[in-house]
Each structure stands twice: as C-alpha cells, then as structure tokens.
JSON list of C-alpha atoms in Angstrom, two decimals:
[
{"chain": "A", "resi": 1424, "resn": "MET", "atom": "CA", "xyz": [-53.68, 10.30, -48.28]},
{"chain": "A", "resi": 1425, "resn": "THR", "atom": "CA", "xyz": [-50.08, 9.35, -47.57]},
{"chain": "A", "resi": 1426, "resn": "LEU", "atom": "CA", "xyz": [-47.43, 9.70, -50.26]},
{"chain": "A", "resi": 1427, "resn": "ASP", "atom": "CA", "xyz": [-43.77, 8.75, -50.37]},
{"chain": "A", "resi": 1428, "resn": "VAL", "atom": "CA", "xyz": [-42.06, 11.44, -52.43]},
{"chain": "A", "resi": 1429, "resn": "LEU", "atom": "CA", "xyz": [-38.77, 10.52, -54.11]},
{"chain": "A", "resi": 1430, "resn": "LEU", "atom": "CA", "xyz": [-35.77, 12.84, -53.80]},
{"chain": "A", "resi": 1431, "resn": "PHE", "atom": "CA", "xyz": [-32.56, 12.91, -55.82]},
{"chain": "A", "resi": 1432, "resn": "ALA", "atom": "CA", "xyz": [-29.13, 14.52, -55.91]},
{"chain": "A", "resi": 1433, "resn": "SER", "atom": "CA", "xyz": [-28.97, 17.86, -54.08]},
{"chain": "A", "resi": 1434, "resn": "TYR", "atom": "CA", "xyz": [-32.57, 17.57, -52.86]},
{"chain": "A", "resi": 1435, "resn": "ALA", "atom": "CA", "xyz": [-31.84, 14.17, -51.27]},
{"chain": "A", "resi": 1436, "resn": "ASP", "atom": "CA", "xyz": [-28.77, 15.69, -49.63]},
{"chain": "A", "resi": 1437, "resn": "ALA", "atom": "CA", "xyz": [-30.72, 18.73, -48.43]},
{"chain": "A", "resi": 1438, "resn": "LEU", "atom": "CA", "xyz": [-33.33, 16.59, -46.70]},
{"chain": "A", "resi": 1439, "resn": "GLY", "atom": "CA", "xyz": [-30.96, 13.78, -45.75]},
{"chain": "A", "resi": 1440, "resn": "ALA", "atom": "CA", "xyz": [-33.20, 11.14, -47.34]},
{"chain": "A", "resi": 1441, "resn": "ARG", "atom": "CA", "xyz": [-33.94, 9.46, -50.68]},
{"chain": "A", "resi": 1442, "resn": "SER", "atom": "CA", "xyz": [-37.67, 9.75, -50.00]},
{"chain": "A", "resi": 1443, "resn": "VAL", "atom": "CA", "xyz": [-39.98, 11.47, -47.53]},
{"chain": "A", "resi": 1444, "resn": "ARG", "atom": "CA", "xyz": [-43.49, 10.60, -46.41]},
{"chain": "A", "resi": 1445, "resn": "VAL", "atom": "CA", "xyz": [-46.11, 13.34, -46.48]},
{"chain": "A", "resi": 1446, "resn": "VAL", "atom": "CA", "xyz": [-49.81, 13.46, -45.69]},
{"chain": "A", "resi": 1447, "resn": "VAL", "atom": "CA", "xyz": [-51.94, 15.55, -48.05]},
{"chain": "A", "resi": 1448, "resn": "ALA", "atom": "CA", "xyz": [-55.64, 15.95, -48.82]},
{"chain": "A", "resi": 1449, "resn": "ASP", "atom": "CA", "xyz": [-57.22, 13.29, -51.04]},
{"chain": "A", "resi": 1450, "resn": "ASP", "atom": "CA", "xyz": [-57.80, 15.91, -53.74]},
{"chain": "A", "resi": 1451, "resn": "ALA", "atom": "CA", "xyz": [-54.24, 17.25, -53.49]},
{"chain": "A", "resi": 1452, "resn": "ARG", "atom": "CA", "xyz": [-52.43, 18.64, -56.50]},
{"chain": "A", "resi": 1453, "resn": "VAL", "atom": "CA", "xyz": [-48.72, 18.62, -57.29]},
{"chain": "A", "resi": 1454, "resn": "ALA", "atom": "CA", "xyz": [-48.25, 22.07, -55.72]},
{"chain": "A", "resi": 1455, "resn": "ASP", "atom": "CA", "xyz": [-49.80, 20.82, -52.46]},
{"chain": "A", "resi": 1456, "resn": "VAL", "atom": "CA", "xyz": [-47.35, 17.90, -52.33]},
{"chain": "A", "resi": 1457, "resn": "VAL", "atom": "CA", "xyz": [-44.44, 20.30, -52.88]},
{"chain": "A", "resi": 1458, "resn": "ARG", "atom": "CA", "xyz": [-45.71, 22.52, -50.06]},
{"chain": "A", "resi": 1459, "resn": "ALA", "atom": "CA", "xyz": [-45.92, 19.51, -47.74]},
{"chain": "A", "resi": 1460, "resn": "VAL", "atom": "CA", "xyz": [-42.37, 18.44, -48.54]},
{"chain": "A", "resi": 1461, "resn": "ARG", "atom": "CA", "xyz": [-41.02, 21.97, -48.05]},
{"chain": "A", "resi": 1462, "resn": "ALA", "atom": "CA", "xyz": [-42.83, 22.20, -44.71]},
{"chain": "A", "resi": 1463, "resn": "LEU", "atom": "CA", "xyz": [-40.98, 19.09, -43.51]},
{"chain": "A", "resi": 1464, "resn": "ALA", "atom": "CA", "xyz": [-37.65, 20.84, -43.78]},
{"chain": "A", "resi": 1465, "resn": "PRO", "atom": "CA", "xyz": [-37.98, 24.63, -43.96]},
{"chain": "A", "resi": 1466, "resn": "GLU", "atom": "CA", "xyz": [-34.24, 24.97, -43.36]},
{"chain": "A", "resi": 1467, "resn": "ALA", "atom": "CA", "xyz": [-33.43, 22.83, -46.41]},
{"chain": "A", "resi": 1468, "resn": "ALA", "atom": "CA", "xyz": [-34.26, 25.70, -48.78]},
{"chain": "A", "resi": 1469, "resn": "LEU", "atom": "CA", "xyz": [-35.95, 23.68, -51.48]},
{"chain": "A", "resi": 1470, "resn": "PRO", "atom": "CA", "xyz": [-37.12, 25.98, -54.27]},
{"chain": "A", "resi": 1471, "resn": "GLU", "atom": "CA", "xyz": [-40.75, 27.07, -54.22]},
{"chain": "A", "resi": 1472, "resn": "ARG", "atom": "CA", "xyz": [-41.47, 25.49, -57.58]},
{"chain": "A", "resi": 1473, "resn": "PRO", "atom": "CA", "xyz": [-39.12, 22.60, -58.21]},
{"chain": "A", "resi": 1474, "resn": "LEU", "atom": "CA", "xyz": [-39.61, 20.34, -61.22]},
{"chain": "A", "resi": 1475, "resn": "VAL", "atom": "CA", "xyz": [-41.92, 17.47, -60.27]},
{"chain": "A", "resi": 1476, "resn": "ALA", "atom": "CA", "xyz": [-42.47, 14.16, -61.97]},
{"chain": "A", "resi": 1477, "resn": "VAL", "atom": "CA", "xyz": [-45.60, 12.05, -61.55]},
{"chain": "A", "resi": 1478, "resn": "ASN", "atom": "CA", "xyz": [-45.28, 8.47, -62.78]},
{"chain": "A", "resi": 1479, "resn": "HIS", "atom": "CA", "xyz": [-42.03, 9.34, -64.62]},
{"chain": "A", "resi": 1480, "resn": "ARG", "atom": "CA", "xyz": [-43.45, 12.35, -66.49]},
{"chain": "A", "resi": 1481, "resn": "TYR", "atom": "CA", "xyz": [-42.97, 16.03, -65.74]},
{"chain": "A", "resi": 1482, "resn": "ALA", "atom": "CA", "xyz": [-46.11, 17.42, -64.14]},
{"chain": "A", "resi": 1483, "resn": "LYS", "atom": "CA", "xyz": [-47.54, 20.90, -63.69]},
{"chain": "A", "resi": 1484, "resn": "GLY", "atom": "CA", "xyz": [-48.46, 22.31, -60.29]},
{"chain": "A", "resi": 1485, "resn": "ASP", "atom": "CA", "xyz": [-52.20, 21.94, -60.83]},
{"chain": "A", "resi": 1486, "resn": "GLN", "atom": "CA", "xyz": [-52.10, 18.25, -61.75]},
{"chain": "A", "resi": 1487, "resn": "LEU", "atom": "CA", "xyz": [-54.15, 16.06, -59.38]},
{"chain": "A", "resi": 1488, "resn": "VAL", "atom": "CA", "xyz": [-52.21, 13.43, -57.47]},
{"chain": "A", "resi": 1489, "resn": "GLN", "atom": "CA", "xyz": [-53.44, 10.00, -56.46]},
{"chain": "A", "resi": 1490, "resn": "GLY", "atom": "CA", "xyz": [-52.21, 7.80, -53.63]},
{"chain": "A", "resi": 1491, "resn": "THR", "atom": "CA", "xyz": [-50.85, 5.23, -56.07]},
{"chain": "A", "resi": 1492, "resn": "ASP", "atom": "CA", "xyz": [-48.80, 7.77, -58.04]},
{"chain": "A", "resi": 1493, "resn": "GLU", "atom": "CA", "xyz": [-44.99, 7.80, -57.96]},
{"chain": "A", "resi": 1494, "resn": "VAL", "atom": "CA", "xyz": [-44.12, 11.42, -57.21]},
{"chain": "A", "resi": 1495, "resn": "ALA", "atom": "CA", "xyz": [-40.56, 12.75, -57.40]},
{"chain": "A", "resi": 1496, "resn": "LEU", "atom": "CA", "xyz": [-38.92, 16.15, -56.96]},
{"chain": "A", "resi": 1497, "resn": "ILE", "atom": "CA", "xyz": [-36.41, 16.70, -59.77]},
{"chain": "A", "resi": 1498, "resn": "PRO", "atom": "CA", "xyz": [-33.39, 18.99, -59.17]},
{"chain": "A", "resi": 1499, "resn": "PRO", "atom": "CA", "xyz": [-32.08, 20.93, -62.20]},
{"chain": "A", "resi": 1500, "resn": "VAL", "atom": "CA", "xyz": [-30.91, 18.20, -64.57]},
{"chain": "A", "resi": 1501, "resn": "ALA", "atom": "CA", "xyz": [-27.28, 17.99, -65.68]},
{"chain": "A", "resi": 1502, "resn": "GLY", "atom": "CA", "xyz": [-26.91, 15.06, -68.05]},
{"chain": "A", "resi": 1503, "resn": "GLY", "atom": "CA", "xyz": [-24.43, 14.85, -70.89]},
{"chain": "B", "resi": 1316, "resn": "MET", "atom": "CA", "xyz": [-33.53, 1.99, -81.92]},
{"chain": "B", "resi": 1317, "resn": "ARG", "atom": "CA", "xyz": [-32.14, 1.40, -78.45]},
{"chain": "B", "resi": 1318, "resn": "THR", "atom": "CA", "xyz": [-31.46, 3.58, -75.42]},
{"chain": "B", "resi": 1319, "resn": "ALA", "atom": "CA", "xyz": [-30.02, 2.69, -72.03]},
{"chain": "B", "resi": 1320, "resn": "ILE", "atom": "CA", "xyz": [-28.77, 4.03, -68.75]},
{"chain": "B", "resi": 1321, "resn": "VAL", "atom": "CA", "xyz": [-25.63, 1.98, -68.08]},
{"chain": "B", "resi": 1322, "resn": "SER", "atom": "CA", "xyz": [-23.24, 1.62, -65.16]},
{"chain": "B", "resi": 1323, "resn": "ALA", "atom": "CA", "xyz": [-20.34, 0.07, -67.12]},
{"chain": "B", "resi": 1324, "resn": "PRO", "atom": "CA", "xyz": [-17.98, 1.82, -69.59]},
{"chain": "B", "resi": 1325, "resn": "ILE", "atom": "CA", "xyz": [-19.56, 2.67, -72.95]},
{"chain": "B", "resi": 1326, "resn": "ASP", "atom": "CA", "xyz": [-18.19, 0.81, -75.98]},
{"chain": "B", "resi": 1327, "resn": "VAL", "atom": "CA", "xyz": [-18.49, 3.48, -78.69]},
{"chain": "B", "resi": 1328, "resn": "ALA", "atom": "CA", "xyz": [-17.29, 1.15, -81.46]},
{"chain": "B", "resi": 1329, "resn": "ALA", "atom": "CA", "xyz": [-20.09, -1.26, -80.60]},
{"chain": "B", "resi": 1330, "resn": "LEU", "atom": "CA", "xyz": [-22.61, 1.59, -80.83]},
{"chain": "B", "resi": 1331, "resn": "THR", "atom": "CA", "xyz": [-21.51, 2.60, -84.31]},
{"chain": "B", "resi": 1332, "resn": "ALA", "atom": "CA", "xyz": [-21.59, -1.04, -85.43]},
{"chain": "B", "resi": 1333, "resn": "GLU", "atom": "CA", "xyz": [-25.09, -1.38, -84.00]},
{"chain": "B", "resi": 1334, "resn": "VAL", "atom": "CA", "xyz": [-26.58, 1.38, -86.21]},
{"chain": "B", "resi": 1335, "resn": "ALA", "atom": "CA", "xyz": [-24.74, 0.42, -89.39]},
{"chain": "B", "resi": 1336, "resn": "ALA", "atom": "CA", "xyz": [-26.85, -0.84, -92.30]},
{"chain": "B", "resi": 1337, "resn": "PRO", "atom": "CA", "xyz": [-26.28, -1.16, -96.08]},
{"chain": "B", "resi": 1338, "resn": "ALA", "atom": "CA", "xyz": [-28.82, 1.59, -96.86]},
{"chain": "B", "resi": 1339, "resn": "ASN", "atom": "CA", "xyz": [-26.96, 4.11, -94.69]},
{"chain": "B", "resi": 1340, "resn": "GLY", "atom": "CA", "xyz": [-24.41, 6.44, -96.18]},
{"chain": "B", "resi": 1341, "resn": "ALA", "atom": "CA", "xyz": [-23.50, 8.04, -92.88]},
{"chain": "B", "resi": 1342, "resn": "VAL", "atom": "CA", "xyz": [-23.01, 7.20, -89.23]},
{"chain": "B", "resi": 1343, "resn": "SER", "atom": "CA", "xyz": [-22.76, 10.17, -86.89]},
{"chain": "B", "resi": 1344, "resn": "LEU", "atom": "CA", "xyz": [-21.31, 9.52, -83.45]},
{"chain": "B", "resi": 1345, "resn": "PHE", "atom": "CA", "xyz": [-21.34, 11.98, -80.55]},
{"chain": "B", "resi": 1346, "resn": "VAL", "atom": "CA", "xyz": [-19.35, 11.11, -77.44]},
{"chain": "B", "resi": 1347, "resn": "GLY", "atom": "CA", "xyz": [-19.52, 13.30, -74.35]},
{"chain": "B", "resi": 1348, "resn": "THR", "atom": "CA", "xyz": [-16.43, 12.98, -72.16]},
{"chain": "B", "resi": 1349, "resn": "VAL", "atom": "CA", "xyz": [-15.36, 14.19, -68.75]},
{"chain": "B", "resi": 1350, "resn": "ARG", "atom": "CA", "xyz": [-13.27, 17.38, -69.01]},
{"chain": "B", "resi": 1351, "resn": "ASP", "atom": "CA", "xyz": [-10.37, 18.24, -66.72]},
{"chain": "B", "resi": 1352, "resn": "VAL", "atom": "CA", "xyz": [-11.47, 21.76, -65.76]},
{"chain": "B", "resi": 1353, "resn": "ASN", "atom": "CA", "xyz": [-14.90, 23.20, -65.05]},
{"chain": "B", "resi": 1354, "resn": "ASP", "atom": "CA", "xyz": [-15.44, 26.83, -64.01]},
{"chain": "B", "resi": 1355, "resn": "GLY", "atom": "CA", "xyz": [-11.73, 27.14, -63.34]},
{"chain": "B", "resi": 1356, "resn": "ARG", "atom": "CA", "xyz": [-11.53, 24.16, -60.97]},
{"chain": "B", "resi": 1357, "resn": "ALA", "atom": "CA", "xyz": [-9.45, 21.08, -61.69]},
{"chain": "B", "resi": 1358, "resn": "VAL", "atom": "CA", "xyz": [-11.71, 18.03, -62.00]},
{"chain": "B", "resi": 1359, "resn": "THR", "atom": "CA", "xyz": [-10.65, 14.40, -61.44]},
{"chain": "B", "resi": 1360, "resn": "GLY", "atom": "CA", "xyz": [-13.94, 12.76, -62.38]},
{"chain": "B", "resi": 1361, "resn": "ILE", "atom": "CA", "xyz": [-17.71, 12.97, -62.24]},
{"chain": "B", "resi": 1362, "resn": "GLU", "atom": "CA", "xyz": [-20.18, 10.83, -60.35]},
{"chain": "B", "resi": 1363, "resn": "TYR", "atom": "CA", "xyz": [-23.39, 10.50, -62.37]},
{"chain": "B", "resi": 1364, "resn": "SER", "atom": "CA", "xyz": [-26.67, 9.59, -60.77]},
{"chain": "B", "resi": 1365, "resn": "ALA", "atom": "CA", "xyz": [-30.08, 9.20, -62.35]},
{"chain": "B", "resi": 1366, "resn": "TYR", "atom": "CA", "xyz": [-33.73, 8.67, -61.64]},
{"chain": "B", "resi": 1367, "resn": "SER", "atom": "CA", "xyz": [-33.29, 5.54, -63.71]},
{"chain": "B", "resi": 1368, "resn": "ALA", "atom": "CA", "xyz": [-36.88, 4.59, -64.54]},
{"chain": "B", "resi": 1369, "resn": "MET", "atom": "CA", "xyz": [-37.74, 8.11, -65.67]},
{"chain": "B", "resi": 1370, "resn": "ALA", "atom": "CA", "xyz": [-34.38, 8.71, -67.37]},
{"chain": "B", "resi": 1371, "resn": "GLU", "atom": "CA", "xyz": [-34.85, 5.56, -69.43]},
{"chain": "B", "resi": 1372, "resn": "ARG", "atom": "CA", "xyz": [-38.36, 6.64, -70.42]},
{"chain": "B", "resi": 1373, "resn": "GLU", "atom": "CA", "xyz": [-37.16, 10.14, -71.40]},
{"chain": "B", "resi": 1374, "resn": "LEU", "atom": "CA", "xyz": [-34.20, 8.77, -73.38]},
{"chain": "B", "resi": 1375, "resn": "ASP", "atom": "CA", "xyz": [-36.48, 6.40, -75.23]},
{"chain": "B", "resi": 1376, "resn": "GLU", "atom": "CA", "xyz": [-38.90, 9.21, -76.04]},
{"chain": "B", "resi": 1377, "resn": "ILE", "atom": "CA", "xyz": [-36.06, 11.44, -77.29]},
{"chain": "B", "resi": 1378, "resn": "ALA", "atom": "CA", "xyz": [-34.76, 8.68, -79.57]},
{"chain": "B", "resi": 1379, "resn": "ARG", "atom": "CA", "xyz": [-38.25, 8.12, -80.99]},
{"chain": "B", "resi": 1380, "resn": "GLU", "atom": "CA", "xyz": [-38.78, 11.85, -81.53]},
{"chain": "B", "resi": 1381, "resn": "ALA", "atom": "CA", "xyz": [-35.39, 12.11, -83.23]},
{"chain": "B", "resi": 1382, "resn": "GLY", "atom": "CA", "xyz": [-36.27, 9.17, -85.44]},
{"chain": "B", "resi": 1383, "resn": "ALA", "atom": "CA", "xyz": [-39.52, 10.79, -86.55]},
{"chain": "B", "resi": 1384, "resn": "ARG", "atom": "CA", "xyz": [-37.94, 14.23, -86.93]},
{"chain": "B", "resi": 1385, "resn": "TYR", "atom": "CA", "xyz": [-34.90, 13.14, -88.96]},
{"chain": "B", "resi": 1386, "resn": "GLY", "atom": "CA", "xyz": [-36.27, 10.05, -90.71]},
{"chain": "B", "resi": 1387, "resn": "THR", "atom": "CA", "xyz": [-34.29, 7.14, -89.34]},
{"chain": "B", "resi": 1388, "resn": "THR", "atom": "CA", "xyz": [-34.78, 4.26, -86.94]},
{"chain": "B", "resi": 1389, "resn": "HIS", "atom": "CA", "xyz": [-31.03, 3.70, -86.58]},
{"chain": "B", "resi": 1390, "resn": "VAL", "atom": "CA", "xyz": [-30.53, 5.50, -83.28]},
{"chain": "B", "resi": 1391, "resn": "VAL", "atom": "CA", "xyz": [-28.63, 4.19, -80.24]},
{"chain": "B", "resi": 1392, "resn": "VAL", "atom": "CA", "xyz": [-28.01, 6.18, -77.05]},
{"chain": "B", "resi": 1393, "resn": "GLU", "atom": "CA", "xyz": [-26.22, 5.17, -73.86]},
{"chain": "B", "resi": 1394, "resn": "HIS", "atom": "CA", "xyz": [-25.72, 7.37, -70.79]},
{"chain": "B", "resi": 1395, "resn": "ARG", "atom": "CA", "xyz": [-23.52, 6.47, -67.84]},
{"chain": "B", "resi": 1396, "resn": "THR", "atom": "CA", "xyz": [-24.22, 6.43, -64.16]},
{"chain": "B", "resi": 1397, "resn": "GLY", "atom": "CA", "xyz": [-21.58, 5.96, -61.48]},
{"chain": "B", "resi": 1398, "resn": "TYR", "atom": "CA", "xyz": [-18.07, 7.36, -61.42]},
{"chain": "B", "resi": 1399, "resn": "VAL", "atom": "CA", "xyz": [-16.65, 8.41, -64.80]},
{"chain": "B", "resi": 1400, "resn": "ALA", "atom": "CA", "xyz": [-12.96, 9.30, -64.84]},
{"chain": "B", "resi": 1401, "resn": "LEU", "atom": "CA", "xyz": [-11.29, 12.09, -66.85]},
{"chain": "B", "resi": 1402, "resn": "GLY", "atom": "CA", "xyz": [-11.53, 11.54, -70.57]},
{"chain": "B", "resi": 1403, "resn": "ALA", "atom": "CA", "xyz": [-13.96, 8.64, -70.32]},
{"chain": "B", "resi": 1404, "resn": "ALA", "atom": "CA", "xyz": [-17.34, 8.69, -72.08]},
{"chain": "B", "resi": 1405, "resn": "SER", "atom": "CA", "xyz": [-20.35, 9.80, -70.07]},
{"chain": "B", "resi": 1406, "resn": "VAL", "atom": "CA", "xyz": [-22.75, 9.65, -73.01]},
{"chain": "B", "resi": 1407, "resn": "ALA", "atom": "CA", "xyz": [-22.64, 8.30, -76.55]},
{"chain": "B", "resi": 1408, "resn": "ILE", "atom": "CA", "xyz": [-25.13, 8.80, -79.37]},
{"chain": "B", "resi": 1409, "resn": "ALA", "atom": "CA", "xyz": [-24.93, 6.98, -82.69]},
{"chain": "B", "resi": 1410, "resn": "VAL", "atom": "CA", "xyz": [-27.28, 7.81, -85.56]},
{"chain": "B", "resi": 1411, "resn": "ALA", "atom": "CA", "xyz": [-27.14, 6.31, -89.02]},
{"chain": "B", "resi": 1412, "resn": "HIS", "atom": "CA", "xyz": [-28.99, 7.66, -92.04]},
{"chain": "B", "resi": 1413, "resn": "ALA", "atom": "CA", "xyz": [-28.86, 7.47, -95.81]},
{"chain": "B", "resi": 1414, "resn": "HIS", "atom": "CA", "xyz": [-27.31, 10.98, -95.78]},
{"chain": "B", "resi": 1415, "resn": "ARG", "atom": "CA", "xyz": [-24.87, 12.83, -93.54]},
{"chain": "B", "resi": 1416, "resn": "GLY", "atom": "CA", "xyz": [-26.95, 15.95, -92.90]},
{"chain": "B", "resi": 1417, "resn": "PRO", "atom": "CA", "xyz": [-29.82, 14.34, -91.02]},
{"chain": "B", "resi": 1418, "resn": "ALA", "atom": "CA", "xyz": [-27.43, 11.95, -89.23]},
{"chain": "B", "resi": 1419, "resn": "MET", "atom": "CA", "xyz": [-25.35, 14.84, -87.85]},
{"chain": "B", "resi": 1420, "resn": "ASP", "atom": "CA", "xyz": [-28.35, 17.04, -87.08]},
{"chain": "B", "resi": 1421, "resn": "ALA", "atom": "CA", "xyz": [-30.01, 14.21, -85.17]},
{"chain": "B", "resi": 1422, "resn": "THR", "atom": "CA", "xyz": [-27.01, 13.58, -82.89]},
{"chain": "B", "resi": 1423, "resn": "ARG", "atom": "CA", "xyz": [-26.85, 17.29, -82.08]},
{"chain": "B", "resi": 1424, "resn": "TRP", "atom": "CA", "xyz": [-30.58, 17.46, -81.39]},
{"chain": "B", "resi": 1425, "resn": "ILE", "atom": "CA", "xyz": [-30.46, 14.40, -79.15]},
{"chain": "B", "resi": 1426, "resn": "ILE", "atom": "CA", "xyz": [-27.63, 15.66, -76.92]},
{"chain": "B", "resi": 1427, "resn": "GLU", "atom": "CA", "xyz": [-29.37, 19.03, -76.47]},
{"chain": "B", "resi": 1428, "resn": "GLN", "atom": "CA", "xyz": [-32.61, 17.27, -75.50]},
{"chain": "B", "resi": 1429, "resn": "ILE", "atom": "CA", "xyz": [-30.74, 15.05, -73.03]},
{"chain": "B", "resi": 1430, "resn": "LYS", "atom": "CA", "xyz": [-29.24, 18.08, -71.33]},
{"chain": "B", "resi": 1431, "resn": "GLU", "atom": "CA", "xyz": [-32.63, 19.74, -71.14]},
{"chain": "B", "resi": 1432, "resn": "ARG", "atom": "CA", "xyz": [-34.91, 17.01, -69.84]},
{"chain": "B", "resi": 1433, "resn": "VAL", "atom": "CA", "xyz": [-33.36, 13.69, -68.80]},
{"chain": "B", "resi": 1434, "resn": "PRO", "atom": "CA", "xyz": [-33.21, 13.38, -64.97]},
{"chain": "B", "resi": 1435, "resn": "ILE", "atom": "CA", "xyz": [-29.49, 12.80, -64.58]},
{"chain": "B", "resi": 1436, "resn": "TRP", "atom": "CA", "xyz": [-27.21, 14.69, -62.20]},
{"chain": "B", "resi": 1437, "resn": "LYS", "atom": "CA", "xyz": [-23.49, 15.04, -61.84]},
{"chain": "B", "resi": 1438, "resn": "MET", "atom": "CA", "xyz": [-21.33, 15.50, -58.81]},
{"chain": "B", "resi": 1439, "resn": "GLU", "atom": "CA", "xyz": [-17.90, 16.77, -59.74]},
{"chain": "B", "resi": 1440, "resn": "HIS", "atom": "CA", "xyz": [-14.87, 15.53, -57.85]},
{"chain": "B", "resi": 1441, "resn": "TYR", "atom": "CA", "xyz": [-12.05, 18.06, -57.65]},
{"chain": "B", "resi": 1442, "resn": "VAL", "atom": "CA", "xyz": [-8.31, 17.69, -57.26]},
{"chain": "B", "resi": 1443, "resn": "ASP", "atom": "CA", "xyz": [-8.48, 19.21, -53.77]},
{"chain": "B", "resi": 1444, "resn": "GLY", "atom": "CA", "xyz": [-10.86, 16.42, -52.63]},
{"chain": "B", "resi": 1445, "resn": "ALA", "atom": "CA", "xyz": [-14.01, 18.58, -52.67]},
{"chain": "B", "resi": 1446, "resn": "ARG", "atom": "CA", "xyz": [-17.22, 17.39, -54.33]},
{"chain": "B", "resi": 1447, "resn": "GLU", "atom": "CA", "xyz": [-20.10, 19.44, -55.63]},
{"chain": "B", "resi": 1448, "resn": "TRP", "atom": "CA", "xyz": [-23.37, 18.97, -57.50]},
{"chain": "B", "resi": 1449, "resn": "VAL", "atom": "CA", "xyz": [-23.22, 20.69, -60.88]},
{"chain": "B", "resi": 1450, "resn": "GLY", "atom": "CA", "xyz": [-25.82, 23.33, -61.63]},
{"chain": "B", "resi": 1451, "resn": "GLN", "atom": "CA", "xyz": [-27.69, 23.05, -58.36]},
{"chain": "B", "resi": 1452, "resn": "GLN", "atom": "CA", "xyz": [-28.00, 25.40, -55.45]},
{"chain": "B", "resi": 1453, "resn": "SER", "atom": "CA", "xyz": [-28.10, 23.49, -52.21]}
]
C-alpha cells in the first residue's frame, strides 16, 4: 500500500518536505513505515525510533497500519 | 471546559472570566511567556508550530483528565502557534474550583502534561539572526 507520512518541525526540515510518500507491505506495522521513511533519506539522520502518531494518537512500533490511516512522525515535543 | 490552539494573542483576562462561577472560591491562572535568554543565548521571539489536529485532541484529553483528577469542569487552555514575541503569552491555563489547592495543582499538572505530550514545537529566534529548533537534533 501507499502511505503519505506527515512530517513536522526538524523532521520536515531534514527531509525538505511536509510529507513523504512511501510504499509498504499491506500488513505493515508502524516500525516498517518508519524504516521506509528513513530509507528515503539516509543522510537526513532521522532517529531509529521516532515518536509516531496514527490517526492523531501515539502508536507503538508493532501497531498495524492501514492505507486509510493518517501517519505522522513526531519530533521531540516542546510546547509550553 | 474548552481548549484551543490559537494563532492570535491570548487574552488571559478573558480566560479567567470564562472559568469563573459562583460556586468557585479560587481561579488559578498559569501563563507561559517567552523568555529573553535560553541556554545563554539572547532570544528575540519564538515561532510555534503544531500538528494542529492532534495537538487539539491531546489538549482536550489533558483538560478532561485534569477535570476528572481534580474535580472540576472549569478548565480553559489556549496554546499559541505562530510568532510570539518576548514577554508575550505562549500558553495560558485557567482552572476554577471551590478550593485553591485543587485549582493550583490542576494548572501545574496541565502544563507538565502539555510539555510532555502535545505535538507543538518551537523555533527560537536569536538576536544574531540565527534560528534553531528547541530540543531537537537535526
């Protein structure tokens, strides 16, 4: 399946885009999506296990992802 | 109970008025403001950005949890996006309660939760013209 993964703040700067398109297996999990994004830009030095949100909720690496999900990589937050 | 990610200046007086009610003996207000120095560098302002849909959901959840935890529904939180100049409010939290203890504890709890889990980022602008993301290696 094809997924558009949202990027923010330093991650968007590192990849030069607010979202990137990746192709992953239909039974892909969050960790597989992260691997696919990192493979797009090995020089961008994204962390191995960034925070990930699926449909606006933090998700663990083993959570299954569906093609209709909104997936986002979340840099370390700094609100306040 | 109301929470919002806002792009215009926060009116803190309006927030305190919003939570006021006759049964409340206390209104606790926390206002986070932009400081002039961070890690020894002179700051002119901070550009806040957010994953708005998720940030709004997280803020709402935090306010609900605070309400349940401290026993009040009189909770209002606003967090800025966009450029916030020195001294201006980046976040404001107003909690009203029958008693001061829970009102003050709730505001403290809410700001700590915001810092821990709401997807908001800041880019500091420095006097020398440089800009940097805060707390991120990139």
